[in-house]
Short mmCIF file of N, CA and C in Angstrom, two decimals:
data_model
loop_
_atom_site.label_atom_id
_atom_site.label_comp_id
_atom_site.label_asym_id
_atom_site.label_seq_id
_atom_site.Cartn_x
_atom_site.Cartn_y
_atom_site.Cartn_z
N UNK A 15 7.93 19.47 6.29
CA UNK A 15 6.98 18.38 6.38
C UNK A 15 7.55 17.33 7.33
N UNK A 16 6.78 16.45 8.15
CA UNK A 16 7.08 15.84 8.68
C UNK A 16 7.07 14.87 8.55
N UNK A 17 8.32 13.57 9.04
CA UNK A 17 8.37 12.31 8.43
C UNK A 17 6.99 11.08 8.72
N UNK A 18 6.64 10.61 7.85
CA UNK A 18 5.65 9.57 8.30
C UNK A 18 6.41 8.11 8.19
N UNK A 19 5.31 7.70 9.28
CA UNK A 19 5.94 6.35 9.65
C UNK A 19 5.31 4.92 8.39
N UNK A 20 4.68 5.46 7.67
CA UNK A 20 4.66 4.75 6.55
C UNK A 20 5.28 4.70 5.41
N UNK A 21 5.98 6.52 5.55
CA UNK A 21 6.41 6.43 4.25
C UNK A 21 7.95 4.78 4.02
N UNK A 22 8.02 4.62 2.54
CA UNK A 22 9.34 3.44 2.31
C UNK A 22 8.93 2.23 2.79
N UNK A 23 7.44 2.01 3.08
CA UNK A 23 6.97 0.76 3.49
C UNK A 23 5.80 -0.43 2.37
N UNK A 24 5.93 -1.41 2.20
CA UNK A 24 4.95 -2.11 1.76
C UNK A 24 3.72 -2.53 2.63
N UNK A 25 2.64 -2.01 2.05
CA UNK A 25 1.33 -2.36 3.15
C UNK A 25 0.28 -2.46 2.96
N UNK A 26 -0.46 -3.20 3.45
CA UNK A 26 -1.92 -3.58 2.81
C UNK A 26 -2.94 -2.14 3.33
N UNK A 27 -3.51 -1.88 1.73
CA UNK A 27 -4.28 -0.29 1.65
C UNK A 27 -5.29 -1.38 1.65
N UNK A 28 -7.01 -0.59 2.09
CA UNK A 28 -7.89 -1.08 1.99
C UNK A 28 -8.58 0.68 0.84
N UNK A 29 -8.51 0.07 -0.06
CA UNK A 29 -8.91 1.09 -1.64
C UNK A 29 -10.70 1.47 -1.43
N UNK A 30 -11.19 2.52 -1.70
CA UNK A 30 -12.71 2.28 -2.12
C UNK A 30 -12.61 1.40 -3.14
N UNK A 31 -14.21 1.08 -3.06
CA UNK A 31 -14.99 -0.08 -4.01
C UNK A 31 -14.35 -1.24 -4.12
N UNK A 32 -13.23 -1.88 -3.54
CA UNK A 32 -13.18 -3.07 -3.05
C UNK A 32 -12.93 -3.91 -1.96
N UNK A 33 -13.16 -5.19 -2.26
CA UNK A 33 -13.49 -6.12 -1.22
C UNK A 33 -12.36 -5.92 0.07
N UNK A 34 -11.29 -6.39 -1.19
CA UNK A 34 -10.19 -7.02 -0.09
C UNK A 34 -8.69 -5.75 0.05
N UNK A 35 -7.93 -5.50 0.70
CA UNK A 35 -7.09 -4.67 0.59
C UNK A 35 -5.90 -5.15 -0.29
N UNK A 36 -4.90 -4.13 -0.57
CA UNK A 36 -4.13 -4.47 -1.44
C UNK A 36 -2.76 -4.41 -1.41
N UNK A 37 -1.83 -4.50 -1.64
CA UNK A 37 -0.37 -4.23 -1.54
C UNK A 37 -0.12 -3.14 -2.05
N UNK A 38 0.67 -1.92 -1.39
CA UNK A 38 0.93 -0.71 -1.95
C UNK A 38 1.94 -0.18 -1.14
N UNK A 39 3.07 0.35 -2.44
CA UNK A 39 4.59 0.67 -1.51
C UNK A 39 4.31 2.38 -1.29
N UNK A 40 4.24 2.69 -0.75
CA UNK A 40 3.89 4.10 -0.07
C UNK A 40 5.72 4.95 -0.23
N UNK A 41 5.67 5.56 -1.86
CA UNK A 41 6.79 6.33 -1.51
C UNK A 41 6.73 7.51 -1.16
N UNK A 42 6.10 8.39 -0.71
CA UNK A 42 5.95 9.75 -0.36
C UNK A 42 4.68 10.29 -0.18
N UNK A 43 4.46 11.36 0.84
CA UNK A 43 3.26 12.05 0.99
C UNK A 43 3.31 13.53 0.57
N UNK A 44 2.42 13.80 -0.04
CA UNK A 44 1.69 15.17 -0.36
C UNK A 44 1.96 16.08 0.93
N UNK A 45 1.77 17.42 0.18
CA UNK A 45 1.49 18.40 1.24
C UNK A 45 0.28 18.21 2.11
N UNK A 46 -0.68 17.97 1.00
CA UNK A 46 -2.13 17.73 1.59
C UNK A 46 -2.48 16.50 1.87
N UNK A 47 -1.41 15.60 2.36
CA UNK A 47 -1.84 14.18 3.72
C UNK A 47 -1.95 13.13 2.35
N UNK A 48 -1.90 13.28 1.25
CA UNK A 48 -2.40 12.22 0.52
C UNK A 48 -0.90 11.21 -0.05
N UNK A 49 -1.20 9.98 0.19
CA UNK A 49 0.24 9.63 -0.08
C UNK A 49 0.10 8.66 -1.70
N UNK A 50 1.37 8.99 -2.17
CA UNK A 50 1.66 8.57 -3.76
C UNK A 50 2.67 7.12 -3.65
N UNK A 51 1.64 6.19 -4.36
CA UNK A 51 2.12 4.82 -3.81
C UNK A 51 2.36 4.19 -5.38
N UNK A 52 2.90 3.01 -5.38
CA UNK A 52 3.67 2.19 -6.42
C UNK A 52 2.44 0.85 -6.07
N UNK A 53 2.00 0.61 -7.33
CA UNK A 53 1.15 -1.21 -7.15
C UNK A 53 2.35 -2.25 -7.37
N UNK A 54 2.26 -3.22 -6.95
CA UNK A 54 3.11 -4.11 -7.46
C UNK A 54 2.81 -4.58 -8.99
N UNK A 55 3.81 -5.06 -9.73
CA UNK A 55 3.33 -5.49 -11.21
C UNK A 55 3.09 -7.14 -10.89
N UNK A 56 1.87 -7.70 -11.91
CA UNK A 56 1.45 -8.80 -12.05
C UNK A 56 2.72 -10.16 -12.09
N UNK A 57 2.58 -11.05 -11.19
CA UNK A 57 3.69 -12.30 -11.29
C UNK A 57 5.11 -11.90 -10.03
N UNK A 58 4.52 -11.27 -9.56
CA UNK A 58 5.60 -10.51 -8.26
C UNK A 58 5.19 -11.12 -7.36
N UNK A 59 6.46 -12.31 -6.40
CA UNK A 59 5.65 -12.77 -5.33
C UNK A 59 5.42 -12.11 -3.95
N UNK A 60 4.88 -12.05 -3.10
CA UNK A 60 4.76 -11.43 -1.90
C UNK A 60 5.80 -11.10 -0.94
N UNK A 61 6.52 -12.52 -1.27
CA UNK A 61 7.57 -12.51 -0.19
C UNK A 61 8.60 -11.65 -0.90
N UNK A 62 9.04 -11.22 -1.65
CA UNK A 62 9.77 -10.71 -2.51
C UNK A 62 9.55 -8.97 -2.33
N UNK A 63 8.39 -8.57 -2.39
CA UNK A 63 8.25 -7.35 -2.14
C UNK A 63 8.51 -6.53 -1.54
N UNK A 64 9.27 -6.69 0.13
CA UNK A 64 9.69 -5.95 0.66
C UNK A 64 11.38 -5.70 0.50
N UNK A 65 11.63 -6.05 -0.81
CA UNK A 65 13.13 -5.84 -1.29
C UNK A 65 13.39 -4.59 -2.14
N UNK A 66 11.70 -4.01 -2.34
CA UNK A 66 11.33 -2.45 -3.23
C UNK A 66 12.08 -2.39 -4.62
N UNK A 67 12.40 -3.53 -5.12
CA UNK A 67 12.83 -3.11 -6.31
C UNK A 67 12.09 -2.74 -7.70
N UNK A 68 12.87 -1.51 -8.21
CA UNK A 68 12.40 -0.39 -9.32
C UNK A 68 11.07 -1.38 -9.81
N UNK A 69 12.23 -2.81 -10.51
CA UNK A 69 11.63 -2.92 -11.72
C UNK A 69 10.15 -3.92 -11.25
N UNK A 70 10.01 -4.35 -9.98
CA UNK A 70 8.83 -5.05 -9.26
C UNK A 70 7.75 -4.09 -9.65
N UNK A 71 7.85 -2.88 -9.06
CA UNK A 71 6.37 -1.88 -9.37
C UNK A 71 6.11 -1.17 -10.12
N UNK A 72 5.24 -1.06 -9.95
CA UNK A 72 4.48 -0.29 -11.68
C UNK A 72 4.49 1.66 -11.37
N UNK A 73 4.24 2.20 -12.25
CA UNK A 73 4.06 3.52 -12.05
C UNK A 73 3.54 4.34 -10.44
N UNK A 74 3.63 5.83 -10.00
CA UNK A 74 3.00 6.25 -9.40
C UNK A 74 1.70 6.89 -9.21
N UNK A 75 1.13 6.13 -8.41
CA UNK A 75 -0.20 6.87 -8.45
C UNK A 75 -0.50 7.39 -7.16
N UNK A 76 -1.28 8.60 -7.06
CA UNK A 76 -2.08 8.79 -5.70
C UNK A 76 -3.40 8.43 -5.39
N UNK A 77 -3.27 8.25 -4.43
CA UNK A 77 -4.25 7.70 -3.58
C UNK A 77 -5.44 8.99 -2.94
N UNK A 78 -6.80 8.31 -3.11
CA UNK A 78 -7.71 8.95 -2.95
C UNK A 78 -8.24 9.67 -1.33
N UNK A 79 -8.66 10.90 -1.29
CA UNK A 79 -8.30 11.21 0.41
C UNK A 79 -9.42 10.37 1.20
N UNK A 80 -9.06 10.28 2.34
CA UNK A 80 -9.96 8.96 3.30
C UNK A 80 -9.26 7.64 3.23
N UNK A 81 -7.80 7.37 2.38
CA UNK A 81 -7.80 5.68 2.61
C UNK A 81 -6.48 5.98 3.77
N UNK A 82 -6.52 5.25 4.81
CA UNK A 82 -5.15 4.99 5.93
C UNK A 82 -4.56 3.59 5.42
N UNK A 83 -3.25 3.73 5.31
CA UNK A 83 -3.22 2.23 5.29
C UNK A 83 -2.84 1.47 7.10
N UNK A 84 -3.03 0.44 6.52
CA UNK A 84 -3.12 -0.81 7.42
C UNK A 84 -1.84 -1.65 7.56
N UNK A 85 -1.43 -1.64 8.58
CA UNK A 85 0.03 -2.16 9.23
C UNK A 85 -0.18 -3.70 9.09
N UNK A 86 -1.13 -4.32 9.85
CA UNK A 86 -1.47 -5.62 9.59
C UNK A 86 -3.19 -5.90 9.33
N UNK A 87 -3.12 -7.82 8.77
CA UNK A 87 -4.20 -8.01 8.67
C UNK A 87 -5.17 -8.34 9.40
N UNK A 88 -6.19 -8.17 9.55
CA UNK A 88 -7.56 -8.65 10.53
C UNK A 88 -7.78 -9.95 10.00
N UNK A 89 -7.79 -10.95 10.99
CA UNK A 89 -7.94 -11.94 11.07
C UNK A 89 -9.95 -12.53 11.02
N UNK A 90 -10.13 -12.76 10.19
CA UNK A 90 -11.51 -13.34 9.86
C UNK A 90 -12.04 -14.64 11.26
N UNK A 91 -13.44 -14.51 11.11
CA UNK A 91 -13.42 -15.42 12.32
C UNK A 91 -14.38 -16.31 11.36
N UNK A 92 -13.78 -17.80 11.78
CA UNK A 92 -15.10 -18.69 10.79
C UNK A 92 -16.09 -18.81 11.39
N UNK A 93 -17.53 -19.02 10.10
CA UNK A 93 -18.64 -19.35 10.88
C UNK A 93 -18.95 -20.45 10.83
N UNK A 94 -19.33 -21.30 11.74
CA UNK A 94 -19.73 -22.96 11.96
C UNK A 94 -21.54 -23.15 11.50
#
C-alpha cells in the first residue's frame, strides 16, 4: 500500500449531512481508499490538537466512501 499524504495528520473533514467540517486525526487507510480517523473528545482545545495525544481522542471510526479531507479552510466572503 502506498503512503498517503494525509495519513498522521489533523484536518478539517467536510462529513455528509453537515453544515460545517470537522476536526479528524486521520490514522490510517483501508485497502479500499477509506480512511479510519479519531474525533477529538469534547473540551480539547484546537491549538492543542496537533500534539495527537492518546488520551485527546476518542475511539476509531471509519469514514464513509466520497469524503476527501481538506488541507485548509475556504474563506467565506461577506455579504453587504
Amino acid at each position: 500500500m502506498t503512503s498517503d499524504p494525509y495519513v498522521g495528520e489533523v484536518l478539517l473533514i467536510h462529513l455528509p449531512g453537515t453544515k460545517r467540517p470537522r476536526f479528524r486525526w486521520i490514522v490510517k487507510k483501508r485497502e479500499d481508499k477509506r480512511y479510519i480517523v479519531r474525533a477529538p473528545k469534547i473540551g480539547v482545545k484546537i491549538s492543542n490538537l496537533t500534539r495527537k495525544r492518546d488520551n485527546d481522542f476518542g475511539k476509531e471510526t471509519l469514514l464513509p466512501f466520497g469524503v476527501k479531507p481538506r488541507s485548509h479552510t475556504q474563506k467565506r466572503r461577506k455579504h453587504i
